[in-house]
Coordinates of C-alpha atoms and ligand atoms in Angstrom, one line a residue:
M664 CA 28.5 -33.9 -6.6
A665 CA 25.1 -34.2 -8.3
T666 CA 23.5 -30.8 -8.6
N667 CA 19.9 -29.7 -9.0
S668 CA 18.0 -26.3 -8.7
Y669 CA 16.7 -26.8 -5.0
Q670 CA 20.4 -27.4 -3.5
P671 CA 21.4 -24.9 -0.7
F672 CA 23.3 -22.1 -1.9
L673 CA 25.1 -19.0 -0.2
M674 CA 24.3 -15.7 -1.3
D675 CA 25.9 -12.1 -0.1
F676 CA 23.7 -9.7 1.6
D677 CA 23.9 -7.0 4.2
R678 CA 22.0 -7.2 7.4
V679 CA 19.9 -3.9 7.7
W680 CA 17.4 -3.0 10.5
W681 CA 14.5 -2.0 8.2
R682 CA 15.1 -5.3 6.1
E683 CA 14.0 -7.5 9.1
V684 CA 11.1 -5.2 10.6
I685 CA 7.4 -5.8 10.3
I686 CA 5.9 -2.5 9.4
Y687 CA 2.2 -1.8 10.5
E688 CA 0.1 0.7 8.8
I689 CA -2.5 2.7 10.8
Y690 CA -4.9 4.6 9.0
V691 CA -5.2 7.1 11.7
Q692 CA -9.0 8.2 11.4
S693 CA -10.1 4.6 11.6
F694 CA -7.7 3.0 14.3
Q695 CA -9.0 4.3 17.7
D696 CA -10.9 7.4 18.7
S697 CA -10.0 8.7 22.3
N698 CA -12.1 11.7 22.5
N699 CA -15.4 10.3 21.1
D700 CA -15.6 12.5 18.1
G701 CA -16.1 9.6 15.7
V702 CA -12.5 10.0 14.3
G703 CA -9.4 8.1 15.2
D704 CA -6.5 10.2 16.6
L705 CA -3.1 10.2 18.0
Q706 CA -4.0 9.5 21.7
G707 CA -5.9 6.5 20.6
I708 CA -2.9 5.0 18.9
I709 CA -0.8 5.8 22.3
N710 CA -3.8 3.8 24.0
R711 CA -3.3 0.6 21.8
L712 CA 0.6 0.4 21.5
D713 CA 0.5 -2.6 24.0
Y714 CA -1.5 -4.4 21.4
L715 CA 0.9 -3.5 18.6
K716 CA 3.9 -4.6 20.4
W717 CA 2.2 -7.8 21.3
L718 CA 1.4 -8.6 17.9
G719 CA 5.1 -8.1 16.9
A720 CA 4.9 -4.5 15.0
D721 CA 8.2 -3.1 14.9
M722 CA 7.6 0.1 13.0
L723 CA 4.2 2.0 12.9
W724 CA 3.3 3.9 9.6
L725 CA 1.1 6.7 10.3
T726 CA -1.0 7.8 7.2
P727 CA -1.1 11.6 7.0
I728 CA -2.1 13.6 10.1
Y729 CA -1.1 17.0 9.1
E730 CA -3.4 19.9 8.8
S731 CA -5.7 19.2 6.0
P732 CA -9.1 19.8 4.5
L733 CA -9.4 16.2 4.3
E734 CA -10.9 16.1 0.8
D735 CA -8.7 13.0 0.0
Q736 CA -8.4 11.9 3.8
G737 CA -5.3 13.7 4.5
Y738 CA -3.3 13.2 1.2
D739 CA -4.0 16.8 0.5
I740 CA -2.0 18.7 3.0
S741 CA -2.4 22.3 3.7
N742 CA 0.5 22.4 6.3
Y743 CA 3.4 20.0 6.6
K744 CA 4.5 21.1 10.0
K745 CA 1.4 21.3 11.8
I746 CA -1.1 18.3 13.1
N747 CA -4.7 18.5 12.1
P748 CA -6.3 19.2 15.4
L749 CA -8.9 16.4 14.6
F750 CA -6.0 14.2 15.3
G751 CA -4.2 15.9 18.2
D752 CA -1.2 18.5 18.3
M753 CA 2.4 18.4 18.2
K754 CA 2.8 17.7 21.9
T755 CA 0.7 14.5 21.5
W756 CA 2.7 13.6 18.5
K757 CA 6.0 13.7 20.5
K758 CA 4.2 11.8 23.3
L759 CA 3.4 9.1 20.7
C760 CA 6.8 9.2 19.1
E761 CA 8.5 8.6 22.5
A762 CA 6.1 6.1 23.7
I763 CA 6.9 4.0 20.5
H764 CA 10.4 4.5 20.9
A765 CA 10.1 3.4 24.6
K766 CA 8.6 0.0 23.4
G767 CA 11.6 -0.5 21.1
M768 CA 9.3 0.2 18.0
K769 CA 9.9 2.9 15.3
M770 CA 7.7 5.5 13.8
M771 CA 7.1 6.0 10.0
M772 CA 5.5 9.3 8.6
D773 CA 3.7 9.5 5.1
M774 CA 5.1 12.4 3.1
V775 CA 2.8 13.7 0.2
F776 CA 4.9 15.8 -1.9
N777 CA 3.7 15.3 -5.5
H778 CA 0.8 17.7 -4.5
T779 CA -0.4 20.0 -1.6
S780 CA -4.0 21.0 -0.7
S781 CA -5.3 23.8 -2.8
K782 CA -5.8 25.4 0.7
H783 CA -1.8 25.1 1.5
E784 CA -0.4 28.8 1.8
W785 CA 2.1 28.0 -0.9
F786 CA -0.9 27.5 -3.4
L787 CA -2.8 30.4 -2.3
E788 CA 0.2 32.5 -2.9
S789 CA 0.9 30.8 -6.2
K790 CA -2.5 31.3 -7.4
S791 CA -2.8 35.1 -6.1
S792 CA -1.1 36.7 -9.3
K793 CA 1.1 35.6 -12.2
D794 CA 4.2 37.6 -11.1
N795 CA 3.9 36.0 -7.5
P796 CA 7.3 34.5 -6.6
K797 CA 5.7 31.3 -5.9
R798 CA 4.0 31.0 -9.2
D799 CA 6.3 28.5 -10.6
W800 CA 6.0 26.4 -7.5
Y801 CA 3.1 24.8 -9.3
F802 CA 2.1 24.3 -13.1
W803 CA 0.0 27.1 -14.4
R804 CA -0.5 27.2 -18.0
K805 CA -2.9 29.1 -20.8
G806 CA -5.8 27.0 -22.0
K807 CA -6.5 26.2 -25.7
V808 CA -9.1 27.1 -27.8
G809 CA -11.3 24.2 -29.4
K810 CA -12.6 24.1 -32.9
K811 CA -16.0 25.7 -31.8
G812 CA -14.2 28.5 -30.1
E813 CA -14.6 26.6 -26.7
R814 CA -12.0 26.8 -23.8
L815 CA -9.9 23.7 -23.6
P816 CA -7.4 22.8 -21.0
P817 CA -3.6 23.3 -21.7
N818 CA -3.2 19.6 -22.7
N819 CA -5.2 16.2 -22.9
W820 CA -4.1 14.5 -19.7
E821 CA -6.7 12.7 -17.8
S822 CA -6.4 12.9 -13.8
L823 CA -5.9 9.6 -12.1
F824 CA -9.1 10.4 -10.1
G825 CA -11.0 10.9 -13.5
G826 CA -11.9 14.0 -15.6
S827 CA -9.2 16.5 -16.8
A828 CA -6.0 16.9 -14.9
W829 CA -6.3 20.8 -15.2
T830 CA -8.7 23.3 -13.5
Y831 CA -9.3 26.7 -14.7
D832 CA -8.7 29.6 -12.3
S833 CA -10.6 32.7 -13.6
K834 CA -8.4 35.2 -11.6
T835 CA -5.3 34.8 -13.8
D836 CA -7.2 33.2 -16.6
E837 CA -4.9 30.0 -16.4
Y838 CA -5.3 26.3 -15.6
Y839 CA -3.5 24.4 -12.8
L840 CA -2.2 20.9 -13.0
H841 CA -3.5 18.3 -10.6
L842 CA -2.9 14.5 -11.3
F843 CA -5.3 13.6 -8.5
A844 CA -8.4 15.7 -7.3
S845 CA -8.7 19.6 -8.3
S846 CA -8.2 20.1 -4.6
Q847 CA -4.7 18.6 -5.0
P848 CA -2.5 20.9 -7.2
D849 CA 0.7 19.3 -8.2
L850 CA 4.0 20.9 -7.0
N851 CA 6.5 21.7 -9.7
W852 CA 9.9 19.9 -8.5
D853 CA 11.7 21.3 -11.4
T854 CA 11.7 24.6 -9.4
P855 CA 14.7 24.3 -7.0
A856 CA 12.8 26.3 -4.2
V857 CA 10.1 23.6 -4.3
R858 CA 12.8 21.0 -3.6
H859 CA 14.4 23.1 -0.8
A860 CA 11.1 23.4 0.8
V861 CA 10.2 19.8 0.6
F862 CA 13.4 18.4 2.0
D863 CA 13.1 20.8 4.7
V864 CA 9.9 19.2 5.6
V865 CA 11.5 15.7 5.8
K866 CA 14.4 17.1 7.9
F867 CA 11.7 18.6 10.4
W868 CA 10.4 15.0 10.9
A869 CA 13.6 13.4 11.0
D870 CA 14.9 16.0 13.5
N871 CA 11.8 15.3 15.6
G872 CA 12.4 11.5 15.9
T873 CA 10.8 9.8 12.7
D874 CA 12.6 6.8 11.8
G875 CA 11.3 6.2 8.4
F876 CA 9.5 7.7 5.6
R877 CA 6.8 6.7 3.1
F878 CA 6.8 9.0 0.1
D879 CA 3.4 9.2 -1.8
V880 CA 3.5 8.7 -5.4
I881 CA 7.0 9.9 -5.6
N882 CA 7.7 8.2 -9.1
L883 CA 5.1 10.8 -10.5
V884 CA 7.0 14.2 -9.4
S885 CA 9.2 14.6 -12.7
K886 CA 6.9 15.5 -15.4
A887 CA 7.6 15.4 -19.4
P888 CA 9.3 18.6 -20.4
G889 CA 6.8 21.0 -21.9
L890 CA 3.9 19.0 -20.7
P891 CA 2.8 17.7 -24.3
D892 CA -0.4 16.2 -25.3
V893 CA -0.4 12.5 -25.0
P894 CA -1.2 10.4 -28.1
I895 CA -4.9 9.6 -28.2
K896 CA -5.9 6.0 -27.2
N897 CA -9.7 6.6 -26.5
L898 CA -11.6 8.2 -29.3
D899 CA -14.5 8.9 -27.2
K900 CA -13.2 11.6 -25.2
F901 CA -10.9 14.5 -24.8
E902 CA -9.1 13.5 -21.7
Q903 CA -6.6 10.5 -22.2
P904 CA -4.9 8.4 -19.7
A905 CA -1.3 10.0 -19.7
S906 CA 0.8 8.2 -17.2
E907 CA 3.8 8.0 -19.6
M908 CA 3.9 11.7 -19.3
F909 CA 4.6 11.8 -15.6
T910 CA 5.8 8.4 -14.4
N911 CA 9.6 8.0 -13.6
G912 CA 10.1 11.1 -15.6
P913 CA 13.4 12.5 -16.8
N914 CA 14.8 13.9 -13.5
I915 CA 13.4 11.8 -11.1
H916 CA 16.6 9.9 -9.9
Q917 CA 18.5 13.2 -9.8
Y918 CA 15.5 14.6 -7.4
L919 CA 15.8 11.5 -5.2
H920 CA 19.3 11.3 -5.0
E921 CA 19.4 14.8 -3.9
M922 CA 17.0 14.4 -1.3
N923 CA 19.2 11.6 0.0
E924 CA 22.4 13.6 -0.1
K925 CA 20.9 16.6 1.6
V926 CA 18.4 14.9 4.2
L927 CA 17.9 11.1 4.3
G928 CA 21.4 10.0 4.2
K929 CA 22.3 11.9 7.3
Y930 CA 19.7 9.8 9.3
N931 CA 19.7 6.0 10.0
S932 CA 16.3 6.2 8.4
C933 CA 14.4 4.1 5.9
S934 CA 12.3 5.2 3.2
V935 CA 9.9 3.6 0.9
G936 CA 8.6 5.2 -2.3
E937 CA 5.0 4.5 -3.5
M938 CA 5.1 4.0 -7.3
P939 CA 1.9 3.6 -9.2
C940 CA 1.4 3.9 -12.9
G941 CA 4.0 1.2 -13.6
V942 CA 7.6 0.7 -12.3
T943 CA 9.4 -2.4 -13.7
E944 CA 11.7 -4.3 -11.6
F945 CA 14.7 -2.8 -13.5
E946 CA 13.6 0.6 -12.8
A947 CA 13.0 -0.2 -9.1
S948 CA 16.6 -1.4 -8.9
E949 CA 17.6 2.1 -9.9
Y950 CA 15.5 3.7 -7.1
V951 CA 16.6 1.4 -4.5
G952 CA 20.1 -0.2 -5.5
K953 CA 22.5 0.1 -2.6
D954 CA 25.1 2.2 -4.5
R955 CA 22.2 4.6 -6.0
R956 CA 21.5 6.4 -2.6
E957 CA 18.0 7.3 -3.4
L958 CA 15.4 5.1 -1.5
S959 CA 15.3 1.9 0.4
M960 CA 12.3 0.3 -1.1
V961 CA 9.6 0.8 -3.4
F962 CA 5.9 -0.1 -3.4
Q963 CA 5.3 -1.7 -6.9
F964 CA 1.5 -2.2 -8.0
H965 CA 1.9 -5.4 -10.5
H966 CA 0.1 -7.8 -8.3
M967 CA -2.5 -5.1 -7.3
D968 CA -3.2 -4.4 -10.9
L969 CA -4.0 -8.1 -11.8
D970 CA -7.8 -7.8 -11.3
A971 CA -8.0 -4.6 -13.4
T972 CA -8.6 -4.3 -17.2
G973 CA -5.9 -2.2 -18.8
G974 CA -4.8 -0.2 -15.7
D975 CA -8.6 0.7 -15.1
K976 CA -9.4 -0.7 -11.5
W977 CA -13.0 -0.3 -12.0
K978 CA -13.0 -2.6 -15.0
V979 CA -12.8 -5.9 -12.7
R980 CA -11.3 -8.7 -14.5
K981 CA -10.7 -12.4 -13.2
W982 CA -7.1 -13.3 -12.7
E983 CA -5.3 -16.6 -12.2
L984 CA -3.0 -17.8 -9.6
G985 CA -0.4 -18.2 -12.4
E986 CA -0.4 -14.5 -12.9
L987 CA 0.1 -13.7 -9.3
E988 CA 2.8 -16.2 -8.9
R989 CA 4.6 -14.9 -12.1
V990 CA 4.5 -11.4 -10.8
L991 CA 6.0 -12.2 -7.3
R992 CA 8.6 -14.7 -8.9
I993 CA 9.8 -11.7 -11.0
W994 CA 10.1 -9.4 -8.2
Q995 CA 11.6 -11.9 -5.5
Q996 CA 14.3 -13.3 -7.9
H997 CA 15.2 -9.6 -9.3
M998 CA 15.9 -8.3 -5.8
L999 CA 18.3 -10.8 -4.8
G1000 CA 21.8 -9.6 -3.6
N1001 CA 22.2 -6.0 -2.9
H1002 CA 20.9 -4.4 -5.8
G1003 CA 17.6 -4.1 -4.4
W1004 CA 15.0 -5.3 -1.7
N1005 CA 11.3 -5.9 -2.0
S1006 CA 8.6 -4.4 0.0
L1007 CA 5.7 -7.0 0.4
Y1008 CA 2.1 -6.0 1.1
L1009 CA -1.3 -7.5 0.2
E1010 CA -3.4 -4.5 1.7
N1011 CA -3.3 -0.9 2.5
H1012 CA -5.6 2.1 2.8
D1013 CA -5.8 2.4 -0.9
Q1014 CA -6.3 -1.4 -1.5
P1015 CA -9.4 -3.4 -0.8
R1016 CA -9.1 -6.5 1.7
S1017 CA -7.0 -9.3 0.4
L1018 CA -9.5 -11.8 1.8
S1019 CA -12.1 -10.6 -0.5
R1020 CA -9.6 -10.1 -3.4
F1021 CA -7.3 -12.9 -3.3
G1022 CA -9.2 -15.4 -1.3
T1023 CA -12.8 -15.8 -0.3
E1024 CA -15.5 -14.2 1.7
D1025 CA -17.1 -17.7 2.1
P1026 CA -17.7 -17.9 5.8
R1027 CA -16.8 -21.6 5.7
Y1028 CA -13.1 -20.8 4.6
R1029 CA -12.8 -17.3 5.9
A1030 CA -10.3 -18.2 8.7
V1031 CA -8.3 -20.7 7.1
C1032 CA -8.0 -18.5 3.8
A1033 CA -7.0 -15.6 5.7
K1034 CA -4.4 -17.5 7.5
M1035 CA -3.1 -19.0 4.2
L1036 CA -2.6 -15.5 2.9
A1037 CA -0.7 -14.6 6.1
T1038 CA 1.5 -17.7 5.4
F1039 CA 2.1 -16.8 1.8
L1040 CA 3.0 -13.2 2.5
L1041 CA 5.1 -13.9 5.6
A1042 CA 7.2 -16.5 4.1
L1043 CA 8.3 -14.2 1.3
R1044 CA 11.7 -12.2 0.9
G1045 CA 11.5 -8.6 1.6
T1046 CA 10.0 -6.1 4.3
I1047 CA 6.5 -7.0 5.4
F1048 CA 3.8 -4.2 5.4
L1049 CA 0.7 -5.3 7.4
Y1050 CA -2.4 -3.1 7.2
Q1051 CA -4.6 -2.6 10.3
G1052 CA -7.4 -5.4 10.5
Q1053 CA -5.4 -7.5 8.0
E1054 CA -4.4 -9.6 11.1
L1055 CA -8.2 -10.2 11.8
G1056 CA -9.1 -11.6 8.4
I1057 CA -11.5 -8.7 7.5
P1058 CA -13.8 -9.3 4.6
H1059 CA -15.4 -6.3 2.7
P1060 CA -18.7 -4.9 4.2
D1061 CA -22.0 -5.9 2.3
N1062 CA -24.8 -3.9 1.0
W1063 CA -23.4 -0.4 1.3
K1064 CA -25.2 2.3 -0.5
I1065 CA -23.4 5.1 -2.4
E1066 CA -24.2 7.4 0.5
D1067 CA -22.1 5.1 2.8
Y1068 CA -19.0 5.6 0.9
K1069 CA -16.7 8.7 1.7
D1070 CA -13.9 8.3 -0.8
V1071 CA -13.4 11.0 -3.4
E1072 CA -12.0 8.4 -5.9
T1073 CA -15.1 6.3 -5.4
L1074 CA -17.6 9.2 -5.5
N1075 CA -15.8 10.6 -8.7
E1076 CA -16.4 7.3 -10.5
Y1077 CA -19.9 6.9 -9.5
K1078 CA -20.7 10.5 -10.7
R1079 CA -18.9 9.9 -14.0
R1080 CA -20.7 6.6 -14.6
K1081 CA -24.0 8.5 -13.7
A1082 CA -23.4 11.3 -16.2
E1083 CA -22.3 8.8 -18.8
N1084 CA -25.8 7.2 -18.7
P1085 CA -28.4 9.4 -20.4
K1086 CA -31.4 7.5 -19.0
K1087 CA -33.2 9.2 -16.2
E1088 CA -32.9 6.6 -13.7
P1089 CA -29.8 4.6 -14.9
D1090 CA -29.0 1.3 -13.6
M1091 CA -26.1 1.7 -11.6
S1092 CA -25.7 -1.9 -10.4
S1093 CA -22.6 -2.6 -12.3
V1094 CA -20.7 0.4 -10.7
M1095 CA -21.8 -0.4 -7.3
H1096 CA -20.6 -4.1 -8.0
A1097 CA -17.1 -2.5 -8.9
I1098 CA -17.2 -0.3 -5.8
K1099 CA -18.0 -3.2 -3.7
L1100 CA -15.0 -5.1 -4.9
K1101 CA -12.7 -2.2 -5.5
G1102 CA -13.5 0.7 -3.5
R1103 CA -10.9 2.1 -1.2
D1104 CA -13.4 2.4 1.6
N1105 CA -13.8 -1.2 1.9
A1106 CA -10.5 -1.3 3.8
R1107 CA -11.1 2.3 5.6
T1108 CA -13.7 1.0 8.0
P1109 CA -12.9 1.5 11.8
M1110 CA -10.7 -1.0 13.5
P1111 CA -12.9 -3.5 15.4
W1112 CA -11.6 -3.8 18.9
D1113 CA -14.3 -5.6 20.9
T1114 CA -17.9 -6.7 20.9
S1115 CA -19.4 -3.5 22.2
P1116 CA -21.4 -0.9 20.1
N1117 CA -19.0 0.6 17.8
S1118 CA -16.6 -2.2 18.5
G1119 CA -14.6 -0.2 20.9
F1120 CA -13.5 2.2 18.2
T1121 CA -15.4 5.1 19.5
G1122 CA -17.9 5.5 22.4
A1123 CA -21.3 3.7 22.2
G1124 CA -23.7 6.2 20.5
V1125 CA -21.3 8.2 18.8
K1126 CA -21.4 8.2 14.9
P1127 CA -18.2 7.1 13.4
W1128 CA -16.9 9.2 10.4
I1129 CA -17.4 6.2 8.3
K1130 CA -19.8 3.3 8.6
M1131 CA -18.5 0.3 10.7
N1132 CA -18.0 -3.1 8.9
D1133 CA -20.4 -5.0 11.3
K1134 CA -20.3 -8.2 8.8
H1135 CA -19.1 -10.8 11.6
S1136 CA -19.2 -10.4 15.2
D1137 CA -16.2 -12.5 16.0
I1138 CA -13.9 -10.4 13.8
N1139 CA -12.6 -8.1 16.5
V1140 CA -9.4 -8.2 18.4
M1141 CA -10.8 -9.1 21.8
T1142 CA -12.5 -12.3 20.6
Q1143 CA -9.6 -13.3 18.4
E1144 CA -6.9 -12.7 21.2
R1145 CA -8.6 -15.2 23.5
D1146 CA -8.8 -18.0 20.8
Q1147 CA -5.7 -19.6 20.0
E1148 CA -7.2 -20.8 16.7
S1149 CA -8.0 -17.3 15.5
V1150 CA -6.5 -15.6 12.4
L1151 CA -4.8 -13.2 14.9
S1152 CA -3.4 -15.7 16.9
Y1153 CA -2.0 -17.2 13.8
F1154 CA -0.6 -14.0 12.6
K1155 CA 1.2 -13.2 15.8
K1156 CA 2.7 -16.9 15.8
L1157 CA 3.9 -16.3 12.2
I1158 CA 5.5 -13.0 12.8
D1159 CA 7.3 -14.8 15.9
I1160 CA 8.6 -17.6 13.5
R1161 CA 9.8 -15.0 11.1
K1162 CA 11.8 -13.3 13.7
Q1163 CA 13.2 -16.5 14.8
H1164 CA 14.3 -17.6 11.3
P1165 CA 16.7 -15.0 9.7
L1166 CA 16.4 -17.4 6.7
L1167 CA 13.0 -16.1 6.1
F1168 CA 14.2 -12.5 6.0
Y1169 CA 17.2 -13.3 3.6
G1170 CA 16.8 -16.8 2.1
A1171 CA 16.8 -16.9 -1.7
F1172 CA 13.4 -17.5 -3.2
V1173 CA 13.3 -20.7 -5.2
P1174 CA 10.1 -21.3 -7.0
I1175 CA 8.4 -24.8 -7.3
H1176 CA 6.0 -25.7 -9.9
P1177 CA 5.9 -22.1 -11.3
G1178 CA 2.7 -21.4 -13.1
H1179 CA 0.7 -23.9 -11.1
K1180 CA -3.1 -23.3 -11.3
H1181 CA -3.9 -23.7 -7.8
I1182 CA -0.7 -24.0 -5.5
F1183 CA 1.9 -21.5 -4.8
S1184 CA 5.0 -23.1 -3.6
F1185 CA 8.6 -22.2 -3.1
L1186 CA 11.7 -22.7 -1.0
R1187 CA 13.6 -20.1 1.0
A1188 CA 17.2 -21.0 1.0
Q1189 CA 20.4 -19.7 2.7
G1190 CA 23.6 -21.8 3.1
P1191 CA 22.6 -25.1 4.9
F1192 CA 19.1 -23.7 5.8
R1193 CA 16.0 -24.2 3.7
S1194 CA 12.1 -23.8 4.2
L1195 CA 9.6 -25.2 2.1
I1196 CA 6.4 -23.3 1.6
F1197 CA 3.1 -24.4 0.0
C1198 CA -0.3 -22.5 -0.2
S1199 CA -3.3 -23.6 -1.8
F1200 CA -5.6 -21.0 -3.5
S1201 CA -8.3 -23.5 -4.2
P1202 CA -11.7 -24.0 -2.5
K1203 CA -11.5 -27.5 -3.4
E1204 CA -9.0 -30.4 -2.2
C1205 CA -6.0 -30.5 -4.6
E1206 CA -2.9 -32.9 -4.7
Y1207 CA 0.4 -31.3 -4.2
V1208 CA 3.5 -33.2 -5.3
I1209 CA 6.9 -32.3 -4.0
P1210 CA 9.7 -32.5 -6.7
G1211 CA 11.9 -35.7 -5.9
E1212 CA 14.9 -33.7 -5.8
I1213 CA 14.1 -31.8 -2.8
D1214 CA 15.0 -34.0 0.3
I1215 CA 12.2 -33.9 2.8
D1216 CA 13.4 -36.8 4.9
L1217 CA 14.1 -34.9 7.9
A1218 CA 11.3 -32.2 7.4
V1219 CA 9.6 -30.5 10.5
L1220 CA 6.6 -28.7 10.3
V1221 CA 6.8 -25.2 11.5
A1222 CA 3.4 -23.7 10.8
A1223 CA 0.0 -24.7 9.2
N1224 CA -3.5 -23.5 9.1
Y1225 CA -5.0 -26.9 9.7
H1226 CA -4.1 -29.6 12.2
V1227 CA -1.7 -31.7 10.2
T1228 CA -2.2 -35.3 11.2
E1229 CA 0.2 -37.2 9.0
P1230 CA 3.3 -38.1 11.1
K1231 CA 5.7 -37.3 8.1
L1232 CA 5.6 -35.2 5.2
E1233 CA 5.2 -37.2 2.0
Y1234 CA 6.1 -36.4 -1.6
R1235 CA 2.4 -36.5 -2.5
T1236 CA -0.1 -34.9 -0.1
V1237 CA -3.8 -34.0 -0.8
L1238 CA -4.4 -30.1 0.5
K1239 CA -7.4 -29.3 2.0
P1240 CA -9.2 -25.9 0.6
Y1241 CA -6.7 -23.0 1.1
E1242 CA -4.3 -25.1 3.0
A1243 CA -0.8 -23.7 3.7
R1244 CA 2.1 -25.2 5.5
I1245 CA 5.7 -24.1 6.2
Y1246 CA 8.4 -27.0 6.7
A1247 CA 12.0 -26.5 7.8
L1248 CA 14.2 -28.9 5.8
R1249 CA 17.4 -30.6 7.0
N1250 CA 19.6 -33.0 5.2
Ligands
LIG2220 O1 -2.1 6.9 -3.7 C1 -1.7 6.8 -5.0 C2 -2.1 5.9 -5.8 O2 -1.7 5.0 -6.6 C3 -3.9 5.7 -5.7 O3 -4.4 6.8 -6.2 C4 -4.3 4.5 -6.3 O4 -4.1 4.8 -7.7 C5 -5.7 4.4 -6.1 O5 -5.8 4.6 -4.7 C6 -6.3 3.1 -6.5 O6 -7.5 3.0 -6.2 C7 -1.5 7.8 -2.9 C8 -2.4 7.6 -1.5 O7 -2.0 6.4 -1.0 C9 -3.7 7.7 -1.8 O8 -4.3 7.6 -0.6 C10 -3.9 9.2 -2.2 O9 -5.3 9.3 -2.6 C11 -3.1 9.4 -3.5 O10 -1.8 9.2 -3.2 C12 -3.0 11.1 -3.8 O11 -2.3 11.4 -2.7

């Protein structure tokens, strides 16, 4: 029998529920306000469950809703077992959880354990004196003395939100470590009582009915022993990027395995670990390999870093399709078999809108381009994570002033750039340009539900906590639900298609034309079943040539973002701007 690389092949895999779900991320404060205070809440989610079920969401991931001063929008938790009154209370959470289950959906909660809020009781105790029993729940160290006698932090690590990763506390004359904002002190996982306390929080939410957990920056919790200085890379300043000192640290696997043994493994739950600062596909297998009993999936960032220079998201760079294709190919192929499984996402509450980033904001192509990105994402192998509003093809808001942004990361960067510039009235246009492209608030604007003032997110006349994105009047759920040709209708159709074709869950990813400049194309293959997918990322027409070894004689069109008029798929096709299609192949 002749062989070629596109032949059907069989592969071993386990069918697991969380590999077959569409997970929909709800950024709670911006989803639906039910009490007209301008902030989304739990009752608002209950009011929108019919929509989420209709769309095809199977699991809802709620961003943190716990008690918090909201200095980092809830990723600074002051009580892990209490709900922030802005969002509701425990009774409403239980009502929501029951309502989600009654609809056959599942609930995922966001767990932030690398750090707490500086207002958390644990930190307040820890800070109170050097001999407090919780002193070693956080990292406290003496400062150093500089050449001119000045006080310096204990080491030269830079915070991921800019500036030193240490803040001085005069009460005990020591510094505490914070990889993020100074209001987010890092928990010391090397202290067994901390792990015990953290696992107890997971147990609390699992016992209350949570089906899945997202662990915030979980690969950062094991720090380099002794917290040494990082080698100097940037001679201009004291603080140095230090991710190698705290990413995938020496005890990380032991801690995650322990969490699995003590809590996660006792429930039929799923878990996804957010892993910024670099995780290779080999390291990822160590976190998610079936026999490792640590996590179900990881969020890797390699495709999100393509438009950053040297890991600095604010230094925007142009990327090419071949680079995106390469990253995805590596992860798709690596996670075959049972030693791993991919999470798939193009947007979330930290990442700008995919349309503006991977596609185009050009109104002529906005809808086809959003549909192309949907095709591309929903045809890959892995568990799909959609972010609220992605299903509408929302571009970034325009012409925002710095006062319109709320995000601590964005505001820190702005302040840093302003301080750098000695001129009285510095030209901040380049930083505003970077913020318009990369700022997290681009994706945090309120969900547009209808055409009323405030788009149905909150009452007319109420001031939403963050500005609405009122760029286009047709980008809202009500208008798009009624339009069979809308981005929303296309998303819903693709989700249905994915659920009807288990091949799209489990089939192997087989690249076609790897490294192509304009077209991302691949096969999904499982036993006798194959699908052919091609997506053009070009604003111009371009020719797509299907390799002769692929038998397309009986190809059937399954989905397309344009009306396809050719009666039969040909080996040579001219694709329209941002055209995408999925075919089922038979032979
Ligand atoms: O994000 C971690 C993380 O990787 C981000 O800080 C990312 O580097 C940044 O958003 C890129 O712009 C998690 C949460 O998702 C985020 O919302 C929190 O701010 C952060 O942790 C701290 O808890």
